[in-house]
PDB file of C-alpha atoms in Angstrom:
ATOM      1  CA  ASP W1428      14.026  13.295  12.190  1.00 63.00           C
ATOM      2  CA  ALA W1429      13.391  15.046   8.994  1.00 82.00           C
ATOM      3  CA  GLY W1430      10.906  12.621   7.742  1.00 94.00           C
ATOM      4  CA  VAL W1431      10.619  11.437   4.170  1.00 97.00           C
ATOM      5  CA  ILE W1432      11.924  14.107   1.796  1.00 97.00           C
ATOM      6  CA  GLN W1433      10.553  14.466  -1.859  1.00 98.00           C
ATOM      7  CA  SER W1434      11.556  16.788  -4.561  1.00 97.00           C
ATOM      8  CA  PRO W1435      10.295  18.533  -6.404  1.00 97.00           C
ATOM      9  CA  ARG W1436       7.050  19.502  -4.634  1.00 96.00           C
ATOM     10  CA  HIS W1437       5.460  20.675  -7.842  1.00 97.00           C
ATOM     11  CA  GLU W1438       6.339  19.900 -11.356  1.00 97.00           C
ATOM     12  CA  VAL W1439       4.569  21.123 -14.621  1.00 98.00           C
ATOM     13  CA  THR W1440       5.945  19.725 -17.801  1.00 97.00           C
ATOM     14  CA  GLU W1441       4.867  19.293 -21.422  1.00 97.00           C
ATOM     15  CA  MET W1442       3.817  15.920 -22.942  1.00 97.00           C
ATOM     16  CA  GLY W1443       6.728  14.000 -24.117  1.00 97.00           C
ATOM     17  CA  GLN W1444       9.245  15.402 -21.650  1.00 97.00           C
ATOM     18  CA  GLU W1445      11.112  13.295 -19.188  1.00 97.00           C
ATOM     19  CA  VAL W1446      10.123  13.723 -15.452  1.00 98.00           C
ATOM     20  CA  THR W1447      12.317  12.637 -12.621  1.00 98.00           C
ATOM     21  CA  LEU W1448      10.895  12.531  -9.133  1.00 98.00           C
ATOM     22  CA  ARG W1449      13.260  12.110  -6.094  1.00 98.00           C
ATOM     23  CA  CYS W1450      12.893  10.643  -2.589  1.00 98.00           C
ATOM     24  CA  LYS W1451      14.995  10.431   0.510  1.00 98.00           C
ATOM     25  CA  PRO W1452      13.610   7.941   2.930  1.00 98.00           C
ATOM     26  CA  ILE W1453      13.891   8.165   6.866  1.00 97.00           C
ATOM     27  CA  SER W1454      17.346   7.058   7.883  1.00 96.00           C
ATOM     28  CA  GLY W1455      17.433   3.479   9.040  1.00 94.00           C
ATOM     29  CA  HIS W1456      14.309   2.428   7.138  1.00 95.00           C
ATOM     30  CA  ASN W1457      14.834  -0.570   4.888  1.00 94.00           C
ATOM     31  CA  SER W1458      11.688  -0.380   2.824  1.00 94.00           C
ATOM     32  CA  LEU W1459      10.644   2.391   0.297  1.00 96.00           C
ATOM     33  CA  PHE W1460       7.434   2.645  -1.589  1.00 96.00           C
ATOM     34  CA  TRP W1461       6.331   4.866  -4.567  1.00 97.00           C
ATOM     35  CA  TYR W1462       2.472   5.535  -4.700  1.00 96.00           C
ATOM     36  CA  ARG W1463       0.404   7.572  -7.225  1.00 96.00           C
ATOM     37  CA  GLN W1464      -2.842   9.167  -6.136  1.00 95.00           C
ATOM     38  CA  THR W1465      -5.610  10.448  -8.352  1.00 94.00           C
ATOM     39  CA  MET W1466      -9.182  11.193  -7.820  1.00 89.00           C
ATOM     40  CA  MET W1467     -10.354   8.381 -10.167  1.00 89.00           C
ATOM     41  CA  ARG W1468      -8.137   5.503  -8.870  1.00 89.00           C
ATOM     42  CA  GLY W1469      -7.216   6.585  -5.393  1.00 89.00           C
ATOM     43  CA  LEU W1470      -3.951   5.636  -3.910  1.00 92.00           C
ATOM     44  CA  GLU W1471      -1.951   2.954  -5.938  1.00 91.00           C
ATOM     45  CA  LEU W1472       1.290   1.331  -5.070  1.00 92.00           C
ATOM     46  CA  LEU W1473       3.692   1.609  -8.083  1.00 94.00           C
ATOM     47  CA  ILE W1474       6.795  -0.178  -6.718  1.00 94.00           C
ATOM     48  CA  TYR W1475       8.391  -1.363  -3.473  1.00 93.00           C
ATOM     49  CA  PHE W1476      12.036  -1.684  -2.510  1.00 95.00           C
ATOM     50  CA  ASN W1477      13.432  -3.729   0.297  1.00 93.00           C
ATOM     51  CA  ASN W1478      17.137  -3.101   1.063  1.00 94.00           C
ATOM     52  CA  ASN W1479      17.513  -1.251  -2.248  1.00 95.00           C
ATOM     53  CA  VAL W1480      16.129  -4.125  -4.229  1.00 94.00           C
ATOM     54  CA  PRO W1481      12.768  -3.885  -6.113  1.00 93.00           C
ATOM     55  CA  ILE W1482      10.544  -6.464  -4.614  1.00 90.00           C
ATOM     56  CA  ASP W1483       7.166  -5.825  -6.340  1.00 86.00           C
ATOM     57  CA  ASP W1484       6.844  -3.516  -9.402  1.00 89.00           C
ATOM     58  CA  SER W1485       3.624  -4.930 -10.547  1.00 87.00           C
ATOM     59  CA  GLY W1486       1.868  -1.531 -10.142  1.00 88.00           C
ATOM     60  CA  MET W1487       4.202   0.307 -12.573  1.00 92.00           C
ATOM     61  CA  PRO W1488       1.815   1.290 -15.328  1.00 86.00           C
ATOM     62  CA  GLU W1489       4.042   0.687 -18.400  1.00 84.00           C
ATOM     63  CA  ASP W1490       7.544   0.861 -19.645  1.00 90.00           C
ATOM     64  CA  ARG W1491       7.506   4.562 -19.543  1.00 95.00           C
ATOM     65  CA  PHE W1492       7.826   4.400 -15.853  1.00 96.00           C
ATOM     66  CA  SER W1493      11.040   3.261 -14.136  1.00 96.00           C
ATOM     67  CA  ALA W1494      12.436   3.440 -10.594  1.00 97.00           C
ATOM     68  CA  LYS W1495      15.825   2.988  -9.054  1.00 97.00           C
ATOM     69  CA  MET W1496      17.239   2.927  -5.624  1.00 97.00           C
ATOM     70  CA  PRO W1497      21.103   3.162  -5.909  1.00 96.00           C
ATOM     71  CA  ASN W1498      21.570   3.480  -2.219  1.00 95.00           C
ATOM     72  CA  ALA W1499      19.610   3.389   1.072  1.00 95.00           C
ATOM     73  CA  SER W1500      19.177   7.058   1.199  1.00 95.00           C
ATOM     74  CA  PHE W1501      17.973   7.903  -2.247  1.00 97.00           C
ATOM     75  CA  SER W1502      15.391   6.792  -4.820  1.00 98.00           C
ATOM     76  CA  THR W1503      14.089   8.152  -8.139  1.00 98.00           C
ATOM     77  CA  LEU W1504      10.932   7.590 -10.167  1.00 98.00           C
ATOM     78  CA  LYS W1505      11.278   8.465 -13.861  1.00 98.00           C
ATOM     79  CA  ILE W1506       8.636   8.917 -16.479  1.00 97.00           C
ATOM     80  CA  GLN W1507       9.885   9.082 -19.993  1.00 97.00           C
ATOM     81  CA  PRO W1508       8.021  10.178 -22.104  1.00 96.00           C
ATOM     82  CA  SER W1509       5.368  11.798 -19.907  1.00 97.00           C
ATOM     83  CA  GLU W1510       1.796  11.867 -20.975  1.00 96.00           C
ATOM     84  CA  PRO W1511      -1.174  13.916 -19.636  1.00 97.00           C
ATOM     85  CA  ARG W1512      -2.690  10.929 -17.984  1.00 95.00           C
ATOM     86  CA  ASP W1513       0.390  10.687 -15.746  1.00 96.00           C
ATOM     87  CA  SER W1514      -0.765  13.825 -13.949  1.00 97.00           C
ATOM     88  CA  ALA W1515      -1.234  12.944 -10.296  1.00 97.00           C
ATOM     89  CA  VAL W1516       0.305  13.310  -6.806  1.00 97.00           C
ATOM     90  CA  TYR W1517       3.223  10.863  -6.390  1.00 98.00           C
ATOM     91  CA  PHE W1518       4.111   9.917  -2.890  1.00 97.00           C
ATOM     92  CA  CYS W1519       7.139   8.214  -1.527  1.00 97.00           C
ATOM     93  CA  ALA W1520       6.961   6.375   1.764  1.00 96.00           C
ATOM     94  CA  SER W1521       9.295   4.343   3.865  1.00 96.00           C
ATOM     95  CA  SER W1522       8.990   1.799   6.645  1.00 94.00           C
ATOM     96  CA  ARG W1523      11.472   0.138   9.032  1.00 91.00           C
ATOM     97  CA  SER W1524      11.030  -3.188   7.342  1.00 84.00           C
ATOM     98  CA  GLY W1525       8.429  -4.314   4.857  1.00 79.00           C
ATOM     99  CA  VAL W1526       4.876  -3.697   3.938  1.00 75.00           C
ATOM    100  CA  GLN W1527       3.338  -4.876   7.202  1.00 79.00           C
ATOM    101  CA  GLU W1528       4.805  -2.080   9.290  1.00 83.00           C
ATOM    102  CA  THR W1529       3.862   1.633   9.548  1.00 90.00           C
ATOM    103  CA  GLN W1530       4.562   3.594   6.578  1.00 93.00           C
ATOM    104  CA  TYR W1531       5.773   7.195   6.745  1.00 95.00           C
ATOM    105  CA  PHE W1532       4.832   9.249   3.844  1.00 96.00           C
ATOM    106  CA  GLY W1533       6.549  12.286   2.232  1.00 96.00           C
ATOM    107  CA  PRO W1534       4.671  15.425   1.246  1.00 96.00           C
ATOM    108  CA  GLY W1535       4.258  14.219  -2.282  1.00 97.00           C
ATOM    109  CA  THR W1536       5.109  15.688  -5.767  1.00 98.00           C
ATOM    110  CA  ARG W1537       2.194  17.228  -7.664  1.00 97.00           C
ATOM    111  CA  LEU W1538       2.833  16.466 -11.304  1.00 98.00           C
ATOM    112  CA  LEU W1539       0.933  18.195 -14.033  1.00 98.00           C
ATOM    113  CA  VAL W1540       1.638  17.042 -17.662  1.00 98.00           C
ATOM    114  CA  LEU W1541       0.156  19.400 -20.236  1.00 97.00           C
TER     115      LEU W1541
ATOM    116  CA  SER B 785      -7.979  -3.127  -6.968  1.00 43.00           C
ATOM    117  CA  GLN B 786      -8.677  -1.751  -3.581  1.00 47.00           C
ATOM    118  CA  GLN B 787      -8.944  -4.133  -0.713  1.00 61.00           C
ATOM    119  CA  GLY B 788     -10.422  -1.854   1.928  1.00 69.00           C
ATOM    120  CA  GLU B 789     -13.574   0.195   1.236  1.00 81.00           C
ATOM    121  CA  GLU B 790     -14.521   2.997   3.674  1.00 84.00           C
ATOM    122  CA  ASP B 791     -18.044   3.885   4.593  1.00 85.00           C
ATOM    123  CA  PRO B 792     -19.336   6.570   4.396  1.00 92.00           C
ATOM    124  CA  GLN B 793     -17.568   8.315   1.560  1.00 91.00           C
ATOM    125  CA  ALA B 794     -18.251  11.681   3.239  1.00 94.00           C
ATOM    126  CA  LEU B 795     -19.202  12.658   6.765  1.00 95.00           C
ATOM    127  CA  SER B 796     -20.003  16.144   8.109  1.00 96.00           C
ATOM    128  CA  ILE B 797     -20.418  16.684  11.854  1.00 96.00           C
ATOM    129  CA  GLN B 798     -20.415  19.469  14.427  1.00 97.00           C
ATOM    130  CA  GLU B 799     -17.387  20.059  16.607  1.00 97.00           C
ATOM    131  CA  GLY B 800     -17.623  18.076  19.828  1.00 97.00           C
ATOM    132  CA  GLU B 801     -19.520  15.182  18.235  1.00 97.00           C
ATOM    133  CA  ASN B 802     -18.098  11.736  17.641  1.00 97.00           C
ATOM    134  CA  ALA B 803     -17.277  10.514  14.194  1.00 97.00           C
ATOM    135  CA  THR B 804     -17.427   6.826  13.304  1.00 97.00           C
ATOM    136  CA  MET B 805     -15.877   5.475   9.973  1.00 96.00           C
ATOM    137  CA  ASN B 806     -16.018   1.997   8.739  1.00 96.00           C
ATOM    138  CA  CYS B 807     -13.854  -0.141   6.580  1.00 95.00           C
ATOM    139  CA  SER B 808     -14.644  -3.451   4.970  1.00 94.00           C
ATOM    140  CA  TYR B 809     -12.181  -5.666   3.346  1.00 92.00           C
ATOM    141  CA  LYS B 810     -12.331  -8.966   1.325  1.00 89.00           C
ATOM    142  CA  THR B 811      -9.354 -11.219   2.114  1.00 86.00           C
ATOM    143  CA  SER B 812      -7.698 -12.348   5.327  1.00 88.00           C
ATOM    144  CA  ILE B 813      -5.245  -9.890   6.793  1.00 89.00           C
ATOM    145  CA  ASN B 814      -2.170  -9.758   9.095  1.00 89.00           C
ATOM    146  CA  ASN B 815      -3.019  -6.168  10.325  1.00 91.00           C
ATOM    147  CA  LEU B 816      -5.148  -3.173   9.400  1.00 94.00           C
ATOM    148  CA  GLN B 817      -3.929   0.428   9.560  1.00 95.00           C
ATOM    149  CA  TRP B 818      -5.628   3.853   9.621  1.00 96.00           C
ATOM    150  CA  TYR B 819      -4.220   6.847   8.022  1.00 97.00           C
ATOM    151  CA  ARG B 820      -5.208  10.454   7.798  1.00 97.00           C
ATOM    152  CA  GLN B 821      -4.509  12.832   4.938  1.00 97.00           C
ATOM    153  CA  ASN B 822      -4.996  16.537   5.257  1.00 95.00           C
ATOM    154  CA  SER B 823      -5.812  18.377   1.907  1.00 92.00           C
ATOM    155  CA  GLY B 824      -2.592  18.700  -0.159  1.00 88.00           C
ATOM    156  CA  ARG B 825      -0.493  16.692   2.330  1.00 91.00           C
ATOM    157  CA  GLY B 826       0.882  13.131   2.638  1.00 93.00           C
ATOM    158  CA  LEU B 827      -0.703  10.419   4.631  1.00 95.00           C
ATOM    159  CA  VAL B 828      -0.053  10.232   8.360  1.00 96.00           C
ATOM    160  CA  HIS B 829      -0.206   6.947  10.250  1.00 95.00           C
ATOM    161  CA  LEU B 830      -2.757   6.956  13.089  1.00 96.00           C
ATOM    162  CA  ILE B 831      -3.027   3.443  14.358  1.00 96.00           C
ATOM    163  CA  LEU B 832      -2.308  -0.247  13.545  1.00 94.00           C
ATOM    164  CA  ILE B 833      -4.370  -3.086  14.847  1.00 95.00           C
ATOM    165  CA  ARG B 834      -3.147  -6.636  14.330  1.00 93.00           C
ATOM    166  CA  SER B 835      -5.528  -9.479  13.270  1.00 93.00           C
ATOM    167  CA  ASN B 836      -5.483 -11.050  16.824  1.00 94.00           C
ATOM    168  CA  GLU B 837      -6.594  -7.786  18.350  1.00 96.00           C
ATOM    169  CA  ARG B 838     -10.103  -6.656  18.688  1.00 97.00           C
ATOM    170  CA  GLU B 839      -9.838  -3.147  19.977  1.00 97.00           C
ATOM    171  CA  LYS B 840      -7.182  -0.480  20.290  1.00 97.00           C
ATOM    172  CA  HIS B 841      -7.164   3.116  21.613  1.00 96.00           C
ATOM    173  CA  SER B 842      -4.857   5.989  21.056  1.00 95.00           C
ATOM    174  CA  GLY B 843      -5.830   9.350  22.565  1.00 96.00           C
ATOM    175  CA  ARG B 844      -9.208  10.211  21.072  1.00 97.00           C
ATOM    176  CA  LEU B 845      -9.118   7.443  18.618  1.00 97.00           C
ATOM    177  CA  ARG B 846     -10.706   3.999  19.106  1.00 98.00           C
ATOM    178  CA  VAL B 847     -10.285   1.312  16.427  1.00 98.00           C
ATOM    179  CA  THR B 848     -12.187  -2.035  16.381  1.00 98.00           C
ATOM    180  CA  LEU B 849     -11.551  -4.988  14.240  1.00 97.00           C
ATOM    181  CA  ASP B 850     -13.872  -7.876  13.502  1.00 96.00           C
ATOM    182  CA  THR B 851     -12.190 -10.410  11.404  1.00 95.00           C
ATOM    183  CA  SER B 852     -15.273 -12.612  11.148  1.00 95.00           C
ATOM    184  CA  LYS B 853     -17.070  -9.769   9.426  1.00 95.00           C
ATOM    185  CA  LYS B 854     -13.908  -8.484   7.667  1.00 94.00           C
ATOM    186  CA  SER B 855     -14.579  -4.998   9.036  1.00 95.00           C
ATOM    187  CA  SER B 856     -13.003  -2.336  11.107  1.00 96.00           C
ATOM    188  CA  SER B 857     -14.210   0.946  12.531  1.00 97.00           C
ATOM    189  CA  LEU B 858     -12.410   4.120  13.450  1.00 97.00           C
ATOM    190  CA  LEU B 859     -14.128   6.264  16.144  1.00 98.00           C
ATOM    191  CA  ILE B 860     -12.882   9.834  16.759  1.00 98.00           C
ATOM    192  CA  THR B 861     -14.373  11.261  20.042  1.00 97.00           C
ATOM    193  CA  ALA B 862     -14.955  14.801  20.859  1.00 97.00           C
ATOM    194  CA  SER B 863     -14.102  15.944  17.286  1.00 97.00           C
ATOM    195  CA  ARG B 864     -12.228  19.121  16.469  1.00 97.00           C
ATOM    196  CA  ALA B 865     -12.086  21.291  13.448  1.00 96.00           C
ATOM    197  CA  ALA B 866      -8.545  20.154  13.049  1.00 96.00           C
ATOM    198  CA  ASP B 867      -9.768  16.650  12.549  1.00 97.00           C
ATOM    199  CA  THR B 868     -11.108  17.636   9.124  1.00 97.00           C
ATOM    200  CA  ALA B 869      -9.247  15.287   6.701  1.00 97.00           C
ATOM    201  CA  SER B 870      -9.594  12.199   4.584  1.00 96.00           C
ATOM    202  CA  TYR B 871      -9.208   9.054   6.525  1.00 97.00           C
ATOM    203  CA  PHE B 872      -8.055   5.756   4.882  1.00 95.00           C
ATOM    204  CA  CYS B 873      -7.852   2.196   5.993  1.00 95.00           C
ATOM    205  CA  ALA B 874      -5.114   0.063   4.681  1.00 93.00           C
ATOM    206  CA  THR B 875      -4.741  -3.701   4.915  1.00 91.00           C
ATOM    207  CA  SER B 876      -1.752  -6.102   4.620  1.00 84.00           C
ATOM    208  CA  GLY B 877      -2.091  -9.876   4.116  1.00 78.00           C
ATOM    209  CA  SER B 878      -0.612 -12.359   1.947  1.00 68.00           C
ATOM    210  CA  ALA B 879      -0.311  -9.851  -0.796  1.00 62.00           C
ATOM    211  CA  ARG B 880       3.163  -8.089  -0.650  1.00 66.00           C
ATOM    212  CA  GLN B 881       1.748  -4.599  -0.370  1.00 76.00           C
ATOM    213  CA  LEU B 882      -0.395  -2.435   1.775  1.00 83.00           C
ATOM    214  CA  THR B 883      -3.656  -1.836   0.068  1.00 87.00           C
ATOM    215  CA  PHE B 884      -5.563   1.440   0.765  1.00 89.00           C
ATOM    216  CA  GLY B 885      -9.339   2.039   0.540  1.00 89.00           C
ATOM    217  CA  SER B 886     -10.884   4.949  -1.182  1.00 89.00           C
ATOM    218  CA  GLY B 887     -11.148   6.987   2.007  1.00 93.00           C
ATOM    219  CA  THR B 888     -13.788   8.909   4.058  1.00 95.00           C
ATOM    220  CA  GLN B 889     -13.839  12.609   3.867  1.00 96.00           C
ATOM    221  CA  LEU B 890     -14.557  13.959   7.231  1.00 97.00           C
ATOM    222  CA  THR B 891     -15.583  17.615   7.752  1.00 97.00           C
ATOM    223  CA  VAL B 892     -15.847  18.908  11.306  1.00 97.00           C
ATOM    224  CA  LEU B 893     -17.774  22.143  11.421  1.00 96.00           C
ATOM    225  CA  PRO B 894     -16.840  24.723  14.151  1.00 90.00           C
TER     226      PRO B 894
END
């Protein structure tokens, strides 16, 4: 099994630009999670999908952030426009079903907004 | 807000020694999980303990759960340099998310 795949692994962009992060969950997993990790705030859940439907997006910071899951094997997290405070490591994780089960994390995307 | 809080924040030990990390949480839970994160990498699941379990083992790992004290501990026996990482507890309960603590940074010196 390839595990959770994220791209790009690193992204450097300028303030105001659009950023799109991509995730391919483990095949057969029904739940997908987007997290953000910073030194100051630790690991925060941004949004959680179950069967491609957003279940809890209360962690999405503001309207500049949006996430989609058009099918069971692909999700995107978009930031538009990006700001320096968005600099963080963004992780995608998947689980067989729901938040209670083991989550498998991708390697993360390290985002730097200048 | 973070549900679980690990203690200590940082721990440094010699190879071969045991490492103990603690996690305290505030509300009732269904299960508690421990994850490891190597520098620059994603989190890796170590062990899950359900609220009706008191102790669980996996290799050199031993996890205990005391729901009356709302606390858990992770013991790594006979530590190795490769165990150097950050360790996080994560709780799930009525909230529809897995909530992670701030982590313990473990350094195992060769």
